[in-house]
Short mmCIF file of C-alpha atoms and ligand atoms in Angstrom, two decimals:
data_model
loop_
_atom_site.label_atom_id
_atom_site.label_comp_id
_atom_site.label_asym_id
_atom_site.label_seq_id
_atom_site.Cartn_x
_atom_site.Cartn_y
_atom_site.Cartn_z
CA MET A 1 37.25 42.23 123.33
CA SER A 2 39.90 39.59 122.69
CA ASN A 3 40.10 37.37 119.65
CA PRO A 4 38.41 33.99 120.02
CA THR A 5 40.62 31.36 121.64
CA LYS A 6 41.42 28.04 120.03
CA LEU A 7 40.38 25.78 122.87
CA TYR A 8 40.95 22.05 123.19
CA VAL A 9 39.12 20.12 125.91
CA VAL A 10 40.83 16.88 126.91
CA VAL A 11 38.62 14.20 128.46
CA PRO A 12 40.19 11.00 129.88
CA CYS A 13 37.83 8.03 129.59
CA TYR A 14 38.17 4.61 131.13
CA ASN A 15 35.16 2.34 130.59
CA GLU A 16 32.85 5.33 130.22
CA GLU A 17 30.37 3.99 127.62
CA GLU A 18 27.46 4.91 129.89
CA VAL A 19 28.34 8.59 130.10
CA LEU A 20 29.95 9.45 126.76
CA ASN A 21 26.82 10.26 124.76
CA GLU A 22 25.49 12.63 127.41
CA THR A 23 28.90 14.18 128.06
CA SER A 24 29.61 14.75 124.39
CA SER A 25 26.24 16.35 123.65
CA GLN A 26 26.45 18.66 126.67
CA MET A 27 29.96 19.71 125.71
CA LEU A 28 29.02 20.25 122.08
CA ALA A 29 26.13 22.48 123.17
CA LEU A 30 28.51 24.44 125.38
CA PHE A 31 30.95 24.81 122.49
CA GLY A 32 28.09 26.14 120.36
CA ASP A 33 27.31 28.76 123.00
CA MET A 34 30.93 29.76 123.41
CA GLN A 35 31.34 30.03 119.62
CA ALA A 36 28.20 32.16 119.39
CA ASP A 37 29.75 34.46 122.00
CA SER A 38 33.00 34.56 119.98
CA LEU A 39 34.81 33.21 123.01
CA ILE A 40 36.35 30.27 121.18
CA THR A 41 37.15 29.57 117.53
CA GLU A 42 35.16 27.35 115.18
CA ASP A 43 38.07 24.89 115.01
CA SER A 44 38.17 24.34 118.78
CA ARG A 45 38.03 20.68 119.72
CA ILE A 46 36.79 18.18 122.29
CA ILE A 47 39.32 15.34 122.45
CA PHE A 48 38.45 12.10 124.23
CA VAL A 49 41.36 10.00 125.45
CA ASP A 50 40.46 6.33 125.66
CA ASP A 51 42.63 4.97 128.44
CA GLY A 52 42.62 1.33 127.34
CA SER A 53 38.91 0.77 128.05
CA LYS A 54 37.51 -2.71 127.89
CA ASP A 55 33.99 -1.66 126.93
CA LYS A 56 32.62 0.21 123.91
CA THR A 57 34.26 3.54 124.82
CA TRP A 58 36.48 3.71 121.73
CA GLU A 59 33.69 2.69 119.37
CA ILE A 60 31.59 5.55 120.74
CA ILE A 61 34.46 8.02 120.43
CA ASP A 62 35.15 6.85 116.90
CA SER A 63 31.55 7.35 115.85
CA LEU A 64 31.48 10.80 117.49
CA THR A 65 34.50 11.89 115.44
CA LYS A 66 32.66 10.79 112.30
CA LYS A 67 29.53 12.70 113.28
CA ASP A 68 31.16 16.03 114.09
CA PRO A 69 34.70 17.28 113.40
CA THR A 70 34.64 19.10 116.76
CA PHE A 71 35.20 15.71 118.36
CA GLY A 72 38.57 14.06 118.32
CA GLY A 73 39.86 10.88 119.88
CA ILE A 74 43.12 9.51 121.19
CA LYS A 75 43.35 5.81 121.87
CA LEU A 76 46.00 4.69 124.32
CA ALA A 77 47.37 1.24 123.66
CA HIS A 78 46.78 0.13 127.26
CA ASN A 79 45.35 1.39 130.55
CA ALA A 80 47.96 3.96 131.61
CA GLY A 81 45.94 5.42 134.50
CA HIS A 82 44.08 8.69 134.88
CA GLN A 83 47.12 10.95 135.33
CA ASN A 84 48.97 9.49 132.37
CA ALA A 85 45.85 9.65 130.21
CA VAL A 86 45.39 13.36 130.98
CA PHE A 87 49.07 14.00 130.34
CA ALA A 88 48.99 12.03 127.08
CA GLY A 89 46.03 14.09 125.90
CA LEU A 90 47.55 17.44 126.84
CA MET A 91 50.92 16.65 125.29
CA THR A 92 49.31 15.43 122.08
CA VAL A 93 47.15 18.52 121.54
CA LYS A 94 49.48 21.21 122.86
CA ASP A 95 50.83 22.26 119.46
CA ASP A 96 47.36 22.52 117.95
CA CYS A 97 45.69 24.85 120.45
CA ASP A 98 46.02 28.15 122.31
CA CYS A 99 45.02 26.51 125.56
CA ALA A 100 43.66 23.19 126.78
CA VAL A 101 41.21 22.27 129.54
CA SER A 102 41.31 18.83 131.15
CA ILE A 103 38.05 17.52 132.61
CA ASP A 104 36.73 14.10 133.72
CA ALA A 105 34.25 12.29 131.51
CA ASP A 106 31.57 11.92 134.18
CA LEU A 107 30.50 15.60 134.28
CA GLN A 108 31.07 15.81 138.03
CA ASP A 109 32.90 19.03 137.32
CA ASP A 110 30.67 21.82 136.09
CA ILE A 111 31.34 22.42 132.40
CA LEU A 112 29.93 25.94 132.80
CA ALA A 113 33.21 26.77 134.52
CA ILE A 114 34.99 26.32 131.17
CA PRO A 115 33.88 29.66 129.64
CA LYS A 116 34.98 31.38 132.86
CA MET A 117 38.37 29.71 132.55
CA VAL A 118 38.71 30.88 128.95
CA GLU A 119 37.86 34.44 130.02
CA LYS A 120 40.62 34.29 132.64
CA TYR A 121 42.98 32.96 129.99
CA GLN A 122 42.08 35.85 127.71
CA SER A 123 42.81 38.29 130.49
CA GLY A 124 46.33 36.90 130.79
CA CYS A 125 46.31 33.79 133.01
CA GLU A 126 48.42 30.85 131.89
CA VAL A 127 46.92 28.35 134.34
CA VAL A 128 43.35 28.42 135.66
CA TYR A 129 42.41 25.93 138.39
CA GLY A 130 38.87 24.64 138.76
CA VAL A 131 38.13 24.58 142.49
CA ARG A 132 35.14 22.90 144.16
CA ASN A 133 33.03 25.10 146.38
CA LYS A 134 31.55 22.35 148.48
CA ARG A 135 31.52 18.60 148.45
CA ASP A 136 27.89 17.90 149.41
CA THR A 137 27.48 15.35 146.66
CA ASP A 138 30.49 13.27 147.65
CA THR A 139 30.05 10.57 150.27
CA PHE A 140 31.07 11.43 153.83
CA PHE A 141 33.98 9.05 153.46
CA LYS A 142 35.28 10.61 150.25
CA ARG A 143 34.89 14.09 151.71
CA THR A 144 36.82 13.43 154.91
CA THR A 145 39.58 11.45 153.22
CA ALA A 146 39.95 14.20 150.63
CA VAL A 147 40.24 16.94 153.27
CA ALA A 148 42.72 14.84 155.25
CA PHE A 149 44.71 14.34 152.07
CA TYR A 150 44.97 18.05 151.23
CA LYS A 151 45.86 18.92 154.83
CA LEU A 152 48.55 16.25 154.91
CA MET A 153 50.03 17.44 151.65
CA GLU A 154 50.11 21.01 152.97
CA LEU A 155 51.75 19.84 156.18
CA MET A 156 54.44 18.10 154.16
CA GLY A 157 55.19 21.28 152.27
CA VAL A 158 53.75 20.25 148.91
CA LYS A 159 52.37 23.20 146.93
CA ILE A 160 48.84 22.18 146.06
CA VAL A 161 45.59 24.03 145.36
CA PHE A 162 42.97 23.07 147.97
CA ASN A 163 39.94 21.22 146.56
CA HIS A 164 41.29 21.32 143.05
CA ALA A 165 41.37 18.05 141.11
CA ASP A 166 42.41 17.72 137.49
CA PHE A 167 39.91 20.22 136.08
CA ARG A 168 42.11 23.04 134.84
CA LEU A 169 43.01 25.22 131.91
CA MET A 170 46.60 25.49 130.77
CA SER A 171 47.94 27.78 128.08
CA ARG A 172 50.19 26.43 125.39
CA ARG A 173 53.15 28.05 127.12
CA ALA A 174 52.34 26.29 130.40
CA LEU A 175 51.92 23.01 128.52
CA GLU A 176 55.31 23.46 126.84
CA ALA A 177 56.80 23.92 130.29
CA LEU A 178 55.01 20.85 131.63
CA ALA A 179 56.39 18.85 128.71
CA ASN A 180 59.85 19.34 130.20
CA TYR A 181 58.94 17.38 133.31
CA PRO A 182 60.55 14.02 132.69
CA GLU A 183 59.17 12.23 135.76
CA ARG A 184 57.29 8.97 135.53
CA ASN A 185 55.38 9.23 138.82
CA MET A 186 52.75 11.58 137.56
CA PHE A 187 50.91 13.72 140.07
CA LEU A 188 49.66 16.58 137.93
CA ARG A 189 48.05 18.67 140.64
CA GLY A 190 51.40 18.80 142.42
CA MET A 191 53.40 19.35 139.22
CA VAL A 192 51.35 22.14 137.63
CA PRO A 193 51.77 24.67 140.49
CA THR A 194 55.56 24.21 140.24
CA VAL A 195 55.40 25.31 136.59
CA GLY A 196 54.60 28.82 137.77
CA PHE A 197 53.21 31.56 135.47
CA LYS A 198 50.22 33.74 136.27
CA SER A 199 47.37 31.61 137.58
CA ASP A 200 43.87 32.01 138.97
CA CYS A 201 40.95 29.90 140.21
CA VAL A 202 37.39 29.41 139.03
CA TYR A 203 34.89 28.10 141.61
CA TYR A 204 32.09 25.65 140.92
CA ASP A 205 29.82 23.14 142.65
CA ARG A 206 30.67 19.52 142.16
CA HIS A 207 27.87 17.25 140.93
CA GLU A 208 27.26 13.58 141.40
CA ARG A 209 28.50 11.14 138.76
CA PHE A 210 25.33 10.82 136.64
CA ALA A 211 25.98 7.32 135.32
CA GLY A 212 28.41 4.47 135.77
CA GLU A 213 30.54 4.09 138.85
CA SER A 214 33.76 5.63 140.11
CA LYS A 215 36.87 4.30 138.40
CA TYR A 216 38.77 5.22 141.57
CA PRO A 217 38.15 2.52 144.15
CA LEU A 218 39.65 2.90 147.63
CA LYS A 219 42.76 0.98 146.68
CA LYS A 220 43.53 3.30 143.73
CA MET A 221 42.73 6.34 145.90
CA LEU A 222 45.14 5.32 148.63
CA SER A 223 47.92 4.54 146.21
CA PHE A 224 47.28 7.89 144.49
CA ALA A 225 47.57 9.75 147.81
CA PHE A 226 50.68 7.81 148.79
CA ASP A 227 52.25 8.50 145.39
CA GLY A 228 51.45 12.16 145.69
CA ILE A 229 53.20 12.42 149.02
CA THR A 230 56.26 10.34 148.23
CA SER A 231 56.74 11.93 144.79
CA PHE A 232 56.76 15.44 146.16
CA SER A 233 57.96 15.44 149.70
CA ILE A 234 60.83 14.04 151.69
CA SER A 235 59.09 14.83 155.01
CA PRO A 236 58.24 11.17 155.69
CA ILE A 237 61.88 10.23 155.44
CA ARG A 238 62.82 13.15 157.73
CA ALA A 239 60.20 12.03 160.27
CA ILE A 240 61.71 8.57 160.26
CA THR A 241 65.18 10.01 160.82
CA VAL A 242 63.84 11.95 163.82
CA LEU A 243 62.16 8.80 165.14
CA GLY A 244 65.42 6.89 164.69
CA THR A 245 67.34 9.56 166.58
CA ILE A 246 64.87 9.46 169.47
CA ALA A 247 65.12 5.65 169.53
CA CYS A 248 68.92 5.91 169.74
CA ILE A 249 68.74 8.38 172.64
CA ILE A 250 66.35 6.03 174.46
CA ALA A 251 68.74 3.16 173.74
CA VAL A 252 71.67 5.09 175.31
CA ILE A 253 69.58 5.85 178.40
CA MET A 254 68.62 2.17 178.60
CA ALA A 255 72.28 1.18 178.28
CA ILE A 256 73.33 3.51 181.11
CA TYR A 257 70.43 2.23 183.22
CA THR A 258 71.44 -1.38 182.60
CA ILE A 259 75.12 -0.77 183.46
CA VAL A 260 74.18 1.13 186.64
CA SER A 261 71.75 -1.66 187.64
CA LYS A 262 74.49 -4.22 187.06
CA ILE A 263 76.98 -2.28 189.27
CA ILE A 264 74.39 -1.80 192.02
CA GLY A 265 73.50 -5.48 191.73
CA HIS A 266 69.97 -5.47 190.29
CA ALA A 267 71.13 -7.27 187.15
CA ASP A 268 68.16 -9.45 186.29
CA ALA A 269 65.75 -6.55 186.44
CA GLY A 270 66.89 -5.71 182.89
CA TRP A 271 65.13 -8.42 180.93
CA ALA A 272 61.89 -6.57 180.24
CA SER A 273 63.59 -3.37 179.16
CA VAL A 274 65.99 -5.23 176.89
CA MET A 275 63.13 -7.02 175.23
CA LEU A 276 61.30 -3.73 174.86
CA SER A 277 64.11 -1.85 173.22
CA LEU A 278 64.88 -4.85 171.04
CA TRP A 279 61.39 -4.80 169.60
CA PHE A 280 61.26 -1.06 169.40
CA ILE A 281 64.51 -0.66 167.51
CA GLY A 282 63.69 -3.60 165.28
CA GLY A 283 60.38 -1.94 164.43
CA VAL A 284 61.91 1.42 163.71
CA GLN A 285 64.51 -0.17 161.49
CA LEU A 286 61.98 -2.09 159.50
CA LEU A 287 59.85 0.99 159.05
CA SER A 288 62.84 3.02 157.89
CA ILE A 289 63.96 0.38 155.45
CA GLY A 290 60.45 0.18 154.04
CA LEU A 291 60.27 3.89 153.51
CA ILE A 292 63.71 4.16 151.95
CA GLY A 293 62.63 1.32 149.71
CA GLU A 294 59.70 3.43 148.55
CA TYR A 295 62.05 6.14 147.31
CA ILE A 296 64.40 3.64 145.74
CA GLY A 297 61.41 2.12 143.99
CA LYS A 298 60.56 5.52 142.60
CA MET A 299 64.13 6.09 141.40
CA TYR A 300 64.02 2.71 139.77
CA LYS A 301 60.94 3.74 137.85
CA GLU A 302 62.51 7.07 136.87
CA VAL A 303 65.79 5.65 135.63
CA LYS A 304 64.02 3.20 133.38
CA ARG A 305 62.60 6.19 131.48
CA ARG A 306 59.86 4.18 129.90
CA PRO A 307 57.39 6.17 127.82
CA ARG A 308 54.44 7.24 129.95
CA PHE A 309 51.97 6.51 127.21
CA ILE A 310 51.85 5.10 123.73
CA ILE A 311 49.27 6.37 121.31
CA GLU A 312 47.66 4.02 118.90
CA ALA A 313 45.59 6.52 116.94
CA TYR A 314 44.79 10.23 117.01
CA ILE A 315 41.85 11.54 115.04
CA ASN A 316 41.50 15.27 114.62
CA GLY A 317 39.06 16.91 112.23
CA GLY A 318 38.22 13.57 110.67
CA GLU A 319 41.86 13.00 109.73
CA LYS A 320 43.83 10.21 111.35
CA ARG A 321 47.44 10.74 112.49
CA GLU A 322 49.68 7.97 113.61
CA ASN A 323 52.91 7.33 115.48
CA ILE A 324 52.75 10.10 117.99
CA SER A 325 54.23 9.21 121.32
CA ASP A 326 55.92 10.42 124.44
CA LYS A 327 59.30 11.96 123.70
CA GLY A 328 59.88 13.25 127.24
N1 LIG B 401 40.09 7.37 134.35
C1 LIG B 401 41.09 7.03 133.41
N2 LIG B 401 41.89 5.96 133.67
C2 LIG B 401 41.78 5.18 134.81
C3 LIG B 401 40.79 5.57 135.77
C4 LIG B 401 39.98 6.65 135.50
O1 LIG B 401 41.23 7.70 132.39
O2 LIG B 401 42.54 4.23 134.96
C5 LIG B 401 39.22 8.54 134.08
C6 LIG B 401 37.73 8.29 134.19
O3 LIG B 401 37.19 7.80 132.99
C7 LIG B 401 37.19 9.67 134.55
C8 LIG B 401 38.33 10.28 135.35
O4 LIG B 401 39.50 9.51 135.06
O5 LIG B 401 36.97 10.47 133.40
C9 LIG B 401 38.06 10.30 136.85
O6 LIG B 401 37.64 9.02 137.30
P1 LIG B 401 36.39 8.84 138.26
O7 LIG B 401 35.31 9.80 137.90
O8 LIG B 401 36.01 7.40 138.24
O9 LIG B 401 37.03 9.21 139.67
P2 LIG B 401 36.31 9.95 140.91
O10 LIG B 401 35.61 11.15 140.35
O11 LIG B 401 35.40 8.96 141.51
O12 LIG B 401 37.46 10.33 141.80
MG1 LIG B 402 34.34 11.21 138.89
#
């Protein structure tokens, strides 16, 4: 049997006051079980990342850290978004642990998958993906949009694990590698597979959010999907180039047709077709400019190299550390 692993669980929280007490006690119980089985060490930790919540989230985290040294907290100075919060947590704890698991605060992902992930880690995996078996508990809308999203990503040549969200284990080595990704447009489930190393999956059933509501409204979901595609794939821009080429060929045919009509003497028959191609080409151009703009916008964000997160406080084992931030 392997030595116990020093495990850190990173939990991003945005306005999660309704779920934190339940989540923390379930996780603490699980840690107790895993420690009893000598799977993880006594100094393993559960670290909550407060992503600039407006409710009592940080107060709850703070009191948890005082109650039990297993709990730790990271407070981000403002709402950086789910992906940045997860990244902030992982980068902050990476030097303290053997491996880290990221999991949402709402317990939709089955925490019983965590011991299985640790076992895979102990047998040599550097990255273990949590994959949902079925999506019965999601709404029909969420299910279909999610499937469409994964299919689209696949079609565009983005390496992505089907039905895997941000519930995963990463070894310290994998985290060190991830730390070298300087990009600002964070899409972790696209980035992690490009890190490489030996990986495996653990399957689980996804539950319903037991309290509070989704912090991912449709607008955030769409922008997340759009970001994922444009950060990882240039297929959209290729498709536009193809469309532009086809439009040009049509335009040449139209030009020949117009000239021939003119010579034959059917000149005024051309009005409709001219109007048509005018609109068509105008449309294609606008679309292309918009899409190119999307990439330029991304480059703009990258060249600014702003920190992706700023940490206000980090409590670990009852001791407070300050001035830790993104050096990527
Ligand atoms: N979250 C966050 N920052 C945000 C939005 C969400 O840290 O700006 C966290 C949230 O607290 C939760 C996780 O990200 O732990 C996933 O959010 P949610 O469960 O609302 O998304 P859904 O499961 O509905 O996709
Ligand atoms: Mg959720």
